[in-house]
């Protein structure tokens, strides 16, 4: 079963919920859990988890590399590329690797085979064992790489290879409502949207709900920093028939623990909410 | 001038507060098109609106399709599947590369332009101009809409003879961020004294310096974790990045947000406003 933890707005607590929920499910409930940090632009889950590094490897994506000796300067590659990643000049062909989407069209349709695909490093992946029930994976995008999506795909694949039918796979998703989020959530069985009760949080939650409805996803909402704002989100969820799985109370202590990179095991009021959230997850995914 | 940084550190609140404090006329550009929130505080009038198209997606004409399977074979994104005996494109997986449409022997595949957003230009209640956008749900945020927002802001500023453009950037280090900081006179990174705040600050600064852009920093909620704040200050010194100011962990930001006002407009925000004024003066010296 796959659960994506997402939000419209950044900084609402995706990472906090992901790491603490994974820890709770694997510890208190003894469930096999794999957590994958898919926010490869700014991966932060790993800062909160201490474990044993099992594997670290570079990750690649294929891009075309021009072979001058084979090229006849027919210009076909230039007109084939929908991403303006290839410029065909009278005496040279320029490949803009950062614009390339690795579709292979130029490479495979080149009549002279002058654009073979070669691997370009886009980032790294790491696999950790946190405890016997809890495996953690993260991807770190190289600085200057523009697109996060290919690396997110890779990390998802790696994570899917680590689960069996009894384990839960959690995705800590990137913020927003655009392509990286879609990639992170599109195969999830359940999406948990975390928000905060402020006008920003409310606005971005509505966008996130729309996005997830478009994807036909089952959703649950968790309100973080409960108590700092108003009741708009609760009213909205009721109207939209969306279950609020938990309300993590606002406290300076939680903010301080987070700032130090610590888990919230010692916060009983947070643990109580995690228990409720876990129950809702089980109900929604028919786990007994 | 751009405000950037991790989600939830206070980019939008700080940008809006500076816009309120500015005595000079300003154009404000909201480049966080994924979760555009600036309009919540500035109450724009949505004076003009234009459609934004970017990229395309494939669509198969089932009347022409002979089920040769070539399109599905060449698609690297697994976007073409057989549904109820018909070849269909799953729009969400389609990258718009057009490879399928080029190899289809029956010309049965059409590439359709993607409507990816709306671009607005507004007058705000603070008597400045706001250029903002709304990304279509689930659309690709390639940075093109971000670039469009910036272009529009520049054109409007020139037309109205306004010298200063204040940009609220997007989180991350990928294409939207690269698009929002390219060519800026100054990037101001808003960070917070948390493990993730520092981690993301390091990555954004690495990106900005690799692009040769002048960078400075604001530490928000500095007293949440004094030790971490010291660590950030030390890091900034090492990298020779100037610290424009430190804002305390203060309820005023949240009170203002819940009233949909900027922090300088409420009486509890007085103390914060003084610090922000100093920051604003320093920014103006740096961008002269």
Coordinates of C-alpha atoms in Angstrom, one line a residue:
Chain A
X1 CA 0.0 0.0 0.0
X2 CA 1.3 3.4 -0.9
X3 CA 0.6 6.6 1.0
X4 CA 1.7 10.0 -0.2
X5 CA 2.1 12.8 2.2
X6 CA 1.6 16.1 0.3
X7 CA 0.6 19.7 0.7
X8 CA 0.0 22.7 -1.5
X9 CA 2.0 25.1 0.5
X10 CA 5.5 24.4 1.6
X11 CA 6.5 24.4 5.3
X12 CA 3.2 23.0 6.6
X13 CA 4.8 19.9 8.1
X14 CA 5.1 17.2 5.4
X15 CA 8.4 16.1 6.6
X16 CA 7.4 16.3 10.3
X17 CA 4.4 14.1 9.6
X18 CA 6.3 11.7 7.3
X19 CA 9.1 10.9 9.7
X20 CA 7.0 10.8 12.8
X21 CA 4.3 8.7 11.3
X22 CA 6.8 6.3 9.8
X23 CA 8.5 6.0 13.1
X24 CA 5.2 5.5 14.9
X25 CA 3.9 2.8 12.5
X26 CA 7.1 0.9 12.5
X27 CA 7.7 1.2 16.3
X28 CA 4.4 1.3 18.1
X29 CA 2.5 -0.8 15.6
X30 CA 5.3 -3.0 14.4
X31 CA 4.4 -2.5 10.8
X32 CA 7.0 -2.9 8.0
X33 CA 7.5 0.7 6.7
X34 CA 9.5 2.1 3.8
X35 CA 9.7 5.9 3.7
X36 CA 10.9 7.6 0.6
X37 CA 11.8 11.3 0.6
X38 CA 10.7 12.4 -2.9
X39 CA 11.3 16.1 -2.2
X40 CA 14.6 15.6 -4.1
X41 CA 15.2 19.4 -4.5
X42 CA 15.2 19.9 -0.8
X43 CA 15.3 16.5 0.9
X44 CA 14.9 17.0 4.7
X45 CA 13.5 13.8 6.1
X46 CA 16.9 12.3 6.5
X47 CA 17.9 15.1 8.9
X48 CA 15.5 13.6 11.4
X49 CA 16.4 10.0 11.1
X50 CA 19.4 8.2 12.5
X51 CA 20.2 4.9 10.9
X52 CA 22.7 2.8 9.0
X53 CA 23.5 3.7 5.5
X54 CA 23.0 0.6 3.4
X55 CA 23.7 1.9 -0.1
X56 CA 24.5 5.1 -1.8
X57 CA 24.8 5.4 -5.6
X58 CA 24.8 8.0 -8.3
X59 CA 21.6 8.2 -10.4
X60 CA 21.6 8.9 -14.1
X61 CA 19.2 10.0 -16.9
X62 CA 19.9 9.4 -20.6
X63 CA 20.6 12.3 -22.9
X64 CA 21.8 12.4 -26.5
X65 CA 25.5 13.0 -27.2
X66 CA 26.4 14.3 -30.7
X67 CA 28.9 12.2 -32.8
X68 CA 30.4 14.7 -35.3
X69 CA 31.9 12.0 -37.5
X70 CA 28.5 10.5 -38.3
X71 CA 26.4 13.7 -38.6
X72 CA 25.4 15.0 -42.0
X73 CA 23.8 18.1 -40.6
X74 CA 20.4 17.2 -42.0
X75 CA 18.7 19.2 -39.2
X76 CA 16.1 16.6 -38.4
X77 CA 17.0 16.4 -34.7
X78 CA 16.5 20.1 -34.4
X79 CA 13.0 19.9 -35.8
X80 CA 12.1 16.7 -33.9
X81 CA 12.8 18.1 -30.4
X82 CA 9.8 19.6 -28.8
X83 CA 11.8 21.0 -25.9
X84 CA 14.3 23.1 -27.9
X85 CA 17.1 21.0 -26.4
X86 CA 18.9 20.7 -29.8
X87 CA 20.2 23.5 -31.9
X88 CA 21.5 22.5 -35.4
X89 CA 24.0 25.0 -36.7
X90 CA 25.9 24.8 -40.0
X91 CA 29.0 23.2 -38.5
X92 CA 27.9 21.9 -35.1
X93 CA 25.0 20.5 -33.2
X94 CA 24.4 21.8 -29.7
X95 CA 22.6 19.7 -27.1
X96 CA 21.2 21.5 -24.1
X97 CA 21.2 18.7 -21.7
X98 CA 19.2 20.5 -19.0
X99 CA 16.3 21.0 -21.4
X100 CA 16.3 17.3 -22.6
X101 CA 13.4 15.2 -21.4
X102 CA 15.0 11.9 -22.4
X103 CA 12.3 11.0 -24.9
X104 CA 14.8 9.4 -27.4
X105 CA 13.1 10.8 -30.4
X106 CA 16.2 12.6 -31.8
X107 CA 18.4 9.6 -31.0
X108 CA 16.2 6.9 -32.6
X109 CA 15.0 8.9 -35.5
X110 CA 18.4 10.3 -36.5
X111 CA 19.0 8.6 -39.9
X112 CA 22.8 8.4 -39.2
X113 CA 22.7 7.2 -35.6
X114 CA 24.7 10.3 -34.7
X115 CA 23.0 11.0 -31.4
X116 CA 23.4 8.0 -29.2
X117 CA 22.0 8.3 -25.6
X118 CA 24.5 8.4 -22.8
X119 CA 24.0 8.6 -19.1
X120 CA 24.2 12.0 -17.4
X121 CA 24.4 12.1 -13.6
X122 CA 21.4 13.9 -12.1
X123 CA 21.8 13.2 -8.4
X124 CA 22.3 10.4 -5.9
X125 CA 20.1 7.9 -4.0
X126 CA 20.6 6.6 -0.5
X127 CA 19.1 3.7 1.3
X128 CA 19.1 3.5 5.2
X129 CA 18.0 1.0 7.7
X130 CA 16.5 3.0 10.6
X131 CA 15.4 -0.1 12.6
X132 CA 14.4 -3.6 11.7
X133 CA 10.9 -2.5 10.5
X134 CA 11.8 0.8 9.0
X135 CA 13.7 1.4 5.7
X136 CA 14.4 5.0 4.6
X137 CA 15.3 6.1 1.0
X138 CA 16.2 9.6 -0.2
X139 CA 17.1 11.2 -3.5
X140 CA 19.3 14.3 -3.7
X141 CA 19.1 16.3 -6.9
X142 CA 22.4 17.8 -8.1
X143 CA 22.6 21.6 -8.0
X144 CA 21.9 23.0 -11.4
X145 CA 19.7 20.1 -12.6
X146 CA 16.4 21.6 -13.6
X147 CA 13.9 18.8 -13.5
X148 CA 13.2 16.8 -10.4
X149 CA 10.8 14.3 -12.0
X150 CA 13.3 11.8 -13.4
X151 CA 15.0 11.4 -10.0
X152 CA 11.6 11.1 -8.3
X153 CA 10.8 8.3 -10.7
X154 CA 14.0 6.5 -9.8
X155 CA 13.6 6.8 -6.1
X156 CA 10.0 5.5 -6.4
X157 CA 11.2 2.5 -8.3
X158 CA 13.9 1.8 -5.7
X159 CA 11.4 2.1 -2.9
X160 CA 8.8 -0.2 -4.7
X161 CA 11.4 -2.9 -4.9
X162 CA 11.8 -2.8 -1.1
X163 CA 8.2 -3.5 -0.2
X164 CA 6.1 -6.7 0.1
X165 CA 2.4 -7.0 0.4
X166 CA 2.3 -6.4 4.1
X167 CA 4.5 -3.3 4.2
X168 CA 3.4 0.3 3.9
X169 CA 5.2 2.7 1.6
X170 CA 5.2 6.3 2.5
X171 CA 6.2 9.1 0.2
X172 CA 7.3 12.5 1.5
X173 CA 6.2 14.6 -1.5
X174 CA 7.5 17.9 -2.8
X175 CA 5.4 21.0 -2.2
X176 CA 3.1 22.6 -4.8
X177 CA 0.6 21.3 -7.3
X178 CA 2.7 20.8 -10.4
X179 CA 4.7 18.0 -12.1
X180 CA 6.9 16.9 -9.2
X181 CA 3.9 16.5 -6.9
X182 CA 1.9 14.6 -9.6
X183 CA 4.8 12.3 -10.1
X184 CA 5.0 11.7 -6.3
X185 CA 1.3 11.1 -5.8
X186 CA 0.0 9.6 -9.0
X187 CA 0.4 5.9 -8.0
X188 CA -0.6 6.4 -4.3
X189 CA -3.5 4.4 -2.8
X190 CA -4.1 7.3 -0.3
X191 CA -2.9 10.9 -0.2
X192 CA -2.6 12.7 3.2
X193 CA -2.7 16.5 2.7
X194 CA -1.2 18.4 5.6
X195 CA -2.1 22.0 6.0
X196 CA -2.2 24.8 8.6
X197 CA -5.2 26.8 9.7
X198 CA -4.1 30.1 8.1
X199 CA -5.5 31.9 5.0
X200 CA -2.3 30.7 3.1
X201 CA -2.8 27.1 4.3
X202 CA -6.5 27.2 3.4
X203 CA -5.9 28.6 0.0
X204 CA -3.2 26.1 -0.9
X205 CA -5.2 23.2 0.6
X206 CA -8.0 23.9 -1.8
X207 CA -5.6 23.8 -4.7
X208 CA -4.2 20.5 -3.4
X209 CA -7.6 19.0 -3.0
X210 CA -8.6 20.0 -6.5
X211 CA -5.3 18.4 -7.9
X212 CA -5.9 15.2 -6.0
X213 CA -9.5 15.0 -7.1
X214 CA -8.4 15.4 -10.7
X215 CA -6.1 12.4 -10.1
X216 CA -9.1 10.5 -8.5
X217 CA -7.2 10.0 -5.2
X218 CA -8.6 9.1 -1.9
X219 CA -7.6 11.9 0.5
X220 CA -7.3 12.6 4.2
X221 CA -6.4 15.9 5.7
X222 CA -4.2 16.6 8.7
X223 CA -4.2 20.1 10.3
X224 CA -0.8 21.1 11.7
X225 CA -0.2 23.9 14.1
X226 CA -3.8 23.5 15.1
X227 CA -5.0 26.6 17.1
X228 CA -3.0 29.3 15.3
X229 CA -5.8 30.4 13.0
X230 CA -9.5 29.9 12.3
X231 CA -12.0 27.1 11.6
X232 CA -12.2 27.7 7.8
X233 CA -10.5 24.4 7.0
X234 CA -12.8 22.4 9.2
X235 CA -15.8 24.0 7.7
X236 CA -14.5 23.4 4.2
X237 CA -13.6 19.7 4.8
X238 CA -17.0 19.1 6.2
X239 CA -18.7 20.6 3.2
X240 CA -16.4 18.7 0.8
X241 CA -16.9 15.4 2.7
X242 CA -13.2 15.1 3.5
X243 CA -12.1 13.3 6.7
X244 CA -9.8 15.2 9.0
X245 CA -7.6 12.4 10.3
X246 CA -5.7 14.5 12.9
X247 CA -5.0 17.9 14.4
X248 CA -1.5 18.4 15.5
X249 CA -1.7 21.1 18.2
X250 CA 0.5 24.2 17.8
X251 CA 3.2 24.4 20.4
X252 CA 6.5 26.1 20.6
X253 CA 8.0 22.9 22.0
X254 CA 7.2 21.1 18.7
X255 CA 8.8 23.9 16.7
X256 CA 11.9 23.7 18.9
X257 CA 12.2 19.9 18.6
X258 CA 11.8 20.2 14.9
X259 CA 14.5 23.0 14.7
X260 CA 17.0 20.6 16.4
X261 CA 16.1 17.7 14.0
X262 CA 14.4 15.6 16.7
X263 CA 11.5 13.3 16.4
X264 CA 8.4 14.1 18.5
X265 CA 8.3 10.9 20.6
X266 CA 8.2 12.9 23.8
X267 CA 5.2 15.0 22.8
X268 CA 2.2 13.0 24.0
X269 CA -0.3 15.2 22.4
X270 CA 1.4 14.6 19.0
X271 CA 1.6 10.8 19.6
X272 CA -2.1 10.8 20.3
X273 CA -2.8 12.4 16.9
X274 CA -0.5 10.0 15.2
X275 CA -2.6 7.2 16.7
X276 CA -5.7 8.7 15.2
X277 CA -4.1 9.2 11.9
X278 CA -2.8 5.6 11.8
X279 CA -6.3 4.4 12.6
X280 CA -7.8 6.4 9.7
X281 CA -5.1 5.1 7.3
X282 CA -6.0 1.5 8.3
X283 CA -9.7 2.1 7.8
X284 CA -9.2 3.8 4.4
X285 CA -6.9 1.1 3.1
X286 CA -8.8 -1.8 4.7
X287 CA -5.9 -2.9 6.8
X288 CA -6.8 -4.9 9.9
Chain B
X1 CA 15.2 41.7 -6.2
X2 CA 14.0 38.2 -5.3
X3 CA 13.0 36.6 -2.1
X4 CA 13.7 32.9 -2.0
X5 CA 14.1 30.0 0.4
X6 CA 12.5 26.8 1.9
X7 CA 8.7 26.5 2.0
X8 CA 7.2 28.0 5.2
X9 CA 10.1 30.1 6.2
X10 CA 8.0 33.3 5.6
X11 CA 8.9 34.4 2.1
X12 CA 5.5 35.7 1.2
X13 CA 4.8 37.4 4.6
X14 CA 8.2 39.1 4.4
X15 CA 7.8 40.2 0.8
X16 CA 4.3 41.6 1.5
X17 CA 5.6 43.4 4.6
X18 CA 8.4 45.0 2.6
X19 CA 6.0 46.0 -0.1
X20 CA 3.9 47.8 2.6
X21 CA 7.0 49.5 4.1
X22 CA 8.4 50.8 0.8
X23 CA 8.0 54.5 0.2
X24 CA 8.9 54.2 -3.4
X25 CA 6.5 52.8 -6.0
X26 CA 7.0 49.1 -6.6
X27 CA 6.0 46.3 -8.9
X28 CA 5.5 43.1 -6.9
X29 CA 5.7 39.8 -8.8
X30 CA 4.5 36.5 -7.3
X31 CA 6.7 33.8 -8.9
X32 CA 5.5 31.0 -6.6
X33 CA 3.0 30.1 -9.3
X34 CA 2.5 26.6 -7.7
X35 CA 1.0 28.0 -4.6
X36 CA 0.6 31.7 -5.3
X37 CA -0.5 33.4 -2.0
X38 CA 0.6 37.0 -2.3
X39 CA -2.9 38.0 -3.5
X40 CA -4.3 37.0 -0.2
X41 CA -2.5 39.8 1.6
X42 CA -2.5 42.4 -1.2
X43 CA -6.1 42.0 -2.4
X44 CA -5.5 42.7 -6.1
X45 CA -8.3 43.8 -8.4
X46 CA -7.4 41.3 -11.2
X47 CA -7.5 44.2 -13.7
X48 CA -6.2 42.2 -16.7
X49 CA -5.9 38.5 -17.5
X50 CA -4.3 36.4 -20.2
X51 CA -4.1 32.7 -21.0
X52 CA -0.8 30.9 -20.9
X53 CA 0.0 27.9 -23.0
X54 CA 3.1 25.7 -22.6
X55 CA 4.0 22.4 -24.2
X56 CA 1.5 20.0 -25.6
X57 CA 0.0 16.5 -25.1
X58 CA -0.7 13.7 -27.5
X59 CA -4.2 12.7 -28.5
X60 CA -5.1 9.6 -30.5
X61 CA -7.9 9.6 -33.1
X62 CA -9.4 6.1 -32.6
X63 CA -11.0 6.3 -36.0
X64 CA -7.6 6.4 -37.7
X65 CA -5.7 4.1 -35.3
X66 CA -4.8 0.7 -36.7
X67 CA -3.5 -0.6 -33.4
X68 CA 0.0 -1.1 -34.8
X69 CA 1.4 -0.5 -31.3
X70 CA 4.3 1.6 -32.6
X71 CA 3.3 4.7 -30.4
X72 CA 3.2 2.7 -27.2
X73 CA 6.6 1.1 -28.1
X74 CA 8.4 4.4 -28.6
X75 CA 6.9 6.2 -25.6
X76 CA 9.5 6.3 -22.8
X77 CA 6.9 7.6 -20.3
X78 CA 4.4 4.7 -20.5
X79 CA 1.8 7.2 -21.4
X80 CA 0.0 5.1 -24.0
X81 CA -2.1 2.2 -22.9
X82 CA -4.9 0.1 -24.3
X83 CA -8.2 0.9 -22.5
X84 CA -11.3 -1.1 -23.6
X85 CA -9.5 -2.2 -26.7
X86 CA -8.5 1.4 -27.7
X87 CA -5.1 3.1 -27.7
X88 CA -5.3 6.0 -25.2
X89 CA -2.9 8.6 -23.9
X90 CA -2.9 9.1 -20.2
X91 CA -2.5 12.9 -20.2
X92 CA -0.9 13.0 -16.8
X93 CA 2.0 10.8 -18.0
X94 CA 2.5 12.5 -21.4
X95 CA 5.6 14.6 -21.6
X96 CA 4.6 16.2 -24.9
X97 CA 7.7 15.0 -26.7
X98 CA 5.7 14.2 -29.8
X99 CA 7.7 11.0 -30.6
X100 CA 4.5 9.0 -31.0
X101 CA 2.9 11.5 -33.4
X102 CA 6.0 11.4 -35.6
X103 CA 6.2 7.6 -35.9
X104 CA 2.4 7.0 -36.3
X105 CA 2.0 5.6 -39.9
X106 CA -1.6 6.8 -40.0
X107 CA -1.1 10.3 -38.7
X108 CA -3.6 9.4 -36.0
X109 CA -1.9 11.3 -33.2
X110 CA -2.3 15.0 -32.8
X111 CA -0.4 17.2 -30.4
X112 CA -2.7 19.6 -28.5
X113 CA -1.4 22.7 -26.8
X114 CA -1.6 22.6 -23.0
X115 CA -3.4 25.5 -21.3
X116 CA -1.1 25.7 -18.2
X117 CA -2.2 28.9 -16.5
X118 CA -3.5 32.4 -16.2
X119 CA -1.5 35.5 -15.9
X120 CA -2.8 38.5 -14.1
X121 CA -1.8 42.1 -13.7
X122 CA -3.5 44.0 -10.9
X123 CA -3.6 47.1 -8.8
X124 CA -3.4 46.3 -5.1
X125 CA -4.8 48.0 -2.0
X126 CA -1.2 49.1 -1.1
X127 CA -1.2 51.2 -4.3
X128 CA 1.3 49.1 -6.1
X129 CA 1.1 46.8 -9.1
X130 CA 1.0 43.1 -8.6
X131 CA 1.8 40.6 -11.4
X132 CA 0.7 37.1 -10.5
X133 CA -0.4 33.9 -12.0
X134 CA -2.3 30.8 -11.4
X135 CA -1.0 27.5 -12.6
X136 CA -3.6 25.1 -14.0
X137 CA -4.1 22.2 -11.6
X138 CA -1.5 19.5 -12.3
X139 CA 0.2 21.5 -15.1
X140 CA 3.9 21.3 -15.7
X141 CA 5.7 24.1 -13.9
X142 CA 8.6 24.3 -16.3
X143 CA 9.6 27.7 -15.2
X144 CA 8.1 29.2 -18.3
X145 CA 5.1 30.7 -16.5
X146 CA 7.6 32.0 -13.9
X147 CA 9.6 33.6 -16.7
X148 CA 6.4 35.1 -18.1
X149 CA 5.5 36.6 -14.8
X150 CA 8.9 38.2 -14.6
X151 CA 8.8 39.5 -18.2
X152 CA 5.4 41.0 -17.6
X153 CA 6.6 42.6 -14.3
X154 CA 9.5 44.2 -16.1
X155 CA 7.4 45.5 -19.0
X156 CA 4.8 47.0 -16.6
X157 CA 7.6 48.6 -14.5
X158 CA 9.1 50.2 -17.5
X159 CA 5.8 51.4 -18.8
X160 CA 5.0 53.0 -15.4
X161 CA 8.5 54.2 -14.9
X162 CA 9.0 52.2 -11.7
X163 CA 12.5 51.2 -10.9
X164 CA 12.0 48.5 -8.4
X165 CA 10.6 45.0 -8.8
X166 CA 10.1 42.9 -5.7
X167 CA 9.7 39.2 -6.5
X168 CA 8.3 36.5 -4.2
X169 CA 10.1 33.4 -5.4
X170 CA 9.3 29.7 -5.3
X171 CA 10.8 27.0 -3.0
X172 CA 13.3 24.4 -4.2
X173 CA 16.3 24.5 -6.5
X174 CA 14.7 23.3 -9.7
X175 CA 13.4 25.0 -12.8
X176 CA 10.9 27.4 -11.2
X177 CA 13.6 28.7 -8.9
X178 CA 16.2 29.0 -11.6
X179 CA 13.7 30.9 -13.7
X180 CA 12.8 33.2 -10.9
X181 CA 16.4 34.2 -9.9
X182 CA 18.0 34.4 -13.4
X183 CA 19.2 38.0 -14.0
X184 CA 18.3 39.3 -10.5
X185 CA 20.2 42.2 -9.0
X186 CA 19.9 40.6 -5.5
X187 CA 18.6 37.4 -4.1
X188 CA 17.5 37.5 -0.5
X189 CA 17.1 34.1 1.0
X190 CA 14.7 33.8 3.9
X191 CA 15.7 31.0 6.2
X192 CA 14.9 29.7 9.7
X193 CA 17.1 28.2 12.4
X194 CA 16.1 24.6 11.9
X195 CA 18.1 21.7 10.6
X196 CA 16.1 21.8 7.3
X197 CA 16.3 25.6 7.1
X198 CA 20.1 25.5 7.2
X199 CA 20.3 22.5 4.8
X200 CA 18.1 24.2 2.2
X201 CA 19.9 27.5 2.6
X202 CA 23.2 25.8 1.7
X203 CA 21.6 24.4 -1.4
X204 CA 20.0 27.6 -2.6
X205 CA 23.2 29.6 -2.0
X206 CA 25.2 27.1 -3.9
X207 CA 22.7 27.5 -6.8
X208 CA 22.7 31.3 -6.7
X209 CA 26.5 31.6 -6.5
X210 CA 26.9 29.1 -9.4
X211 CA 24.7 31.5 -11.3
X212 CA 26.9 34.4 -10.2
X213 CA 24.0 36.2 -8.4
X214 CA 24.6 38.6 -5.5
X215 CA 23.0 36.9 -2.4
X216 CA 22.1 38.0 1.1
X217 CA 20.0 36.5 3.9
X218 CA 17.3 37.1 6.5
X219 CA 16.9 34.7 9.4
X220 CA 13.3 34.5 10.4
X221 CA 12.2 33.1 13.9
X222 CA 15.9 33.5 14.9
X223 CA 15.2 32.9 18.7
X224 CA 13.4 29.6 18.1
X225 CA 16.9 27.9 18.2
X226 CA 19.7 30.3 19.1
X227 CA 22.3 27.6 18.6
X228 CA 21.2 27.0 15.0
X229 CA 21.0 30.7 14.4
X230 CA 24.7 31.0 15.4
X231 CA 25.5 28.1 13.1
X232 CA 23.7 29.9 10.2
X233 CA 25.5 33.2 10.9
X234 CA 28.9 31.3 10.9
X235 CA 28.0 29.7 7.6
X236 CA 27.0 33.0 6.1
X237 CA 30.3 34.6 7.3
X238 CA 32.3 31.8 5.7
X239 CA 30.5 32.2 2.4
X240 CA 30.8 36.0 2.7
X241 CA 27.1 36.5 2.4
X242 CA 25.6 39.4 4.3
X243 CA 23.0 39.0 6.9
X244 CA 20.4 41.7 6.4
X245 CA 18.6 41.1 9.7
X246 CA 17.1 38.7 12.1
X247 CA 13.4 38.5 12.8
X248 CA 12.1 37.1 16.1
X249 CA 9.7 34.2 16.4
X250 CA 6.7 36.4 16.9
X251 CA 2.9 35.9 16.8
X252 CA 2.5 39.2 14.9
X253 CA 3.1 37.5 11.5
X254 CA 0.4 35.0 12.2
X255 CA -2.0 37.6 13.6
X256 CA -1.6 39.8 10.5
X257 CA -2.0 36.8 8.2
X258 CA -5.2 35.8 9.8
X259 CA -6.5 39.3 9.2
X260 CA -5.1 39.1 5.7
X261 CA -2.9 42.1 6.3
X262 CA 0.9 42.7 6.3
X263 CA 2.7 42.7 9.5
X264 CA 3.4 46.4 9.5
X265 CA -0.3 47.2 9.5
X266 CA -1.2 45.8 12.9
X267 CA -0.2 47.2 16.2
X268 CA 1.4 44.0 17.5
X269 CA 3.8 44.2 14.5
X270 CA 5.6 47.3 15.5
X271 CA 8.7 45.7 16.8
X272 CA 9.0 43.5 13.7
X273 CA 8.4 46.5 11.4
X274 CA 11.4 48.3 12.8
X275 CA 13.7 45.4 11.9
X276 CA 12.1 45.1 8.5
X277 CA 12.6 48.8 7.9
X278 CA 16.4 48.3 8.5
X279 CA 16.4 45.3 6.2
X280 CA 14.6 47.3 3.5
X281 CA 17.1 50.1 3.7
X282 CA 20.0 47.7 3.4
X283 CA 18.3 46.1 0.4
X284 CA 17.9 49.5 -1.3
X285 CA 21.6 50.3 -0.7
X286 CA 22.6 47.0 -2.2
X287 CA 20.4 47.3 -5.3
X288 CA 21.2 50.9 -6.1

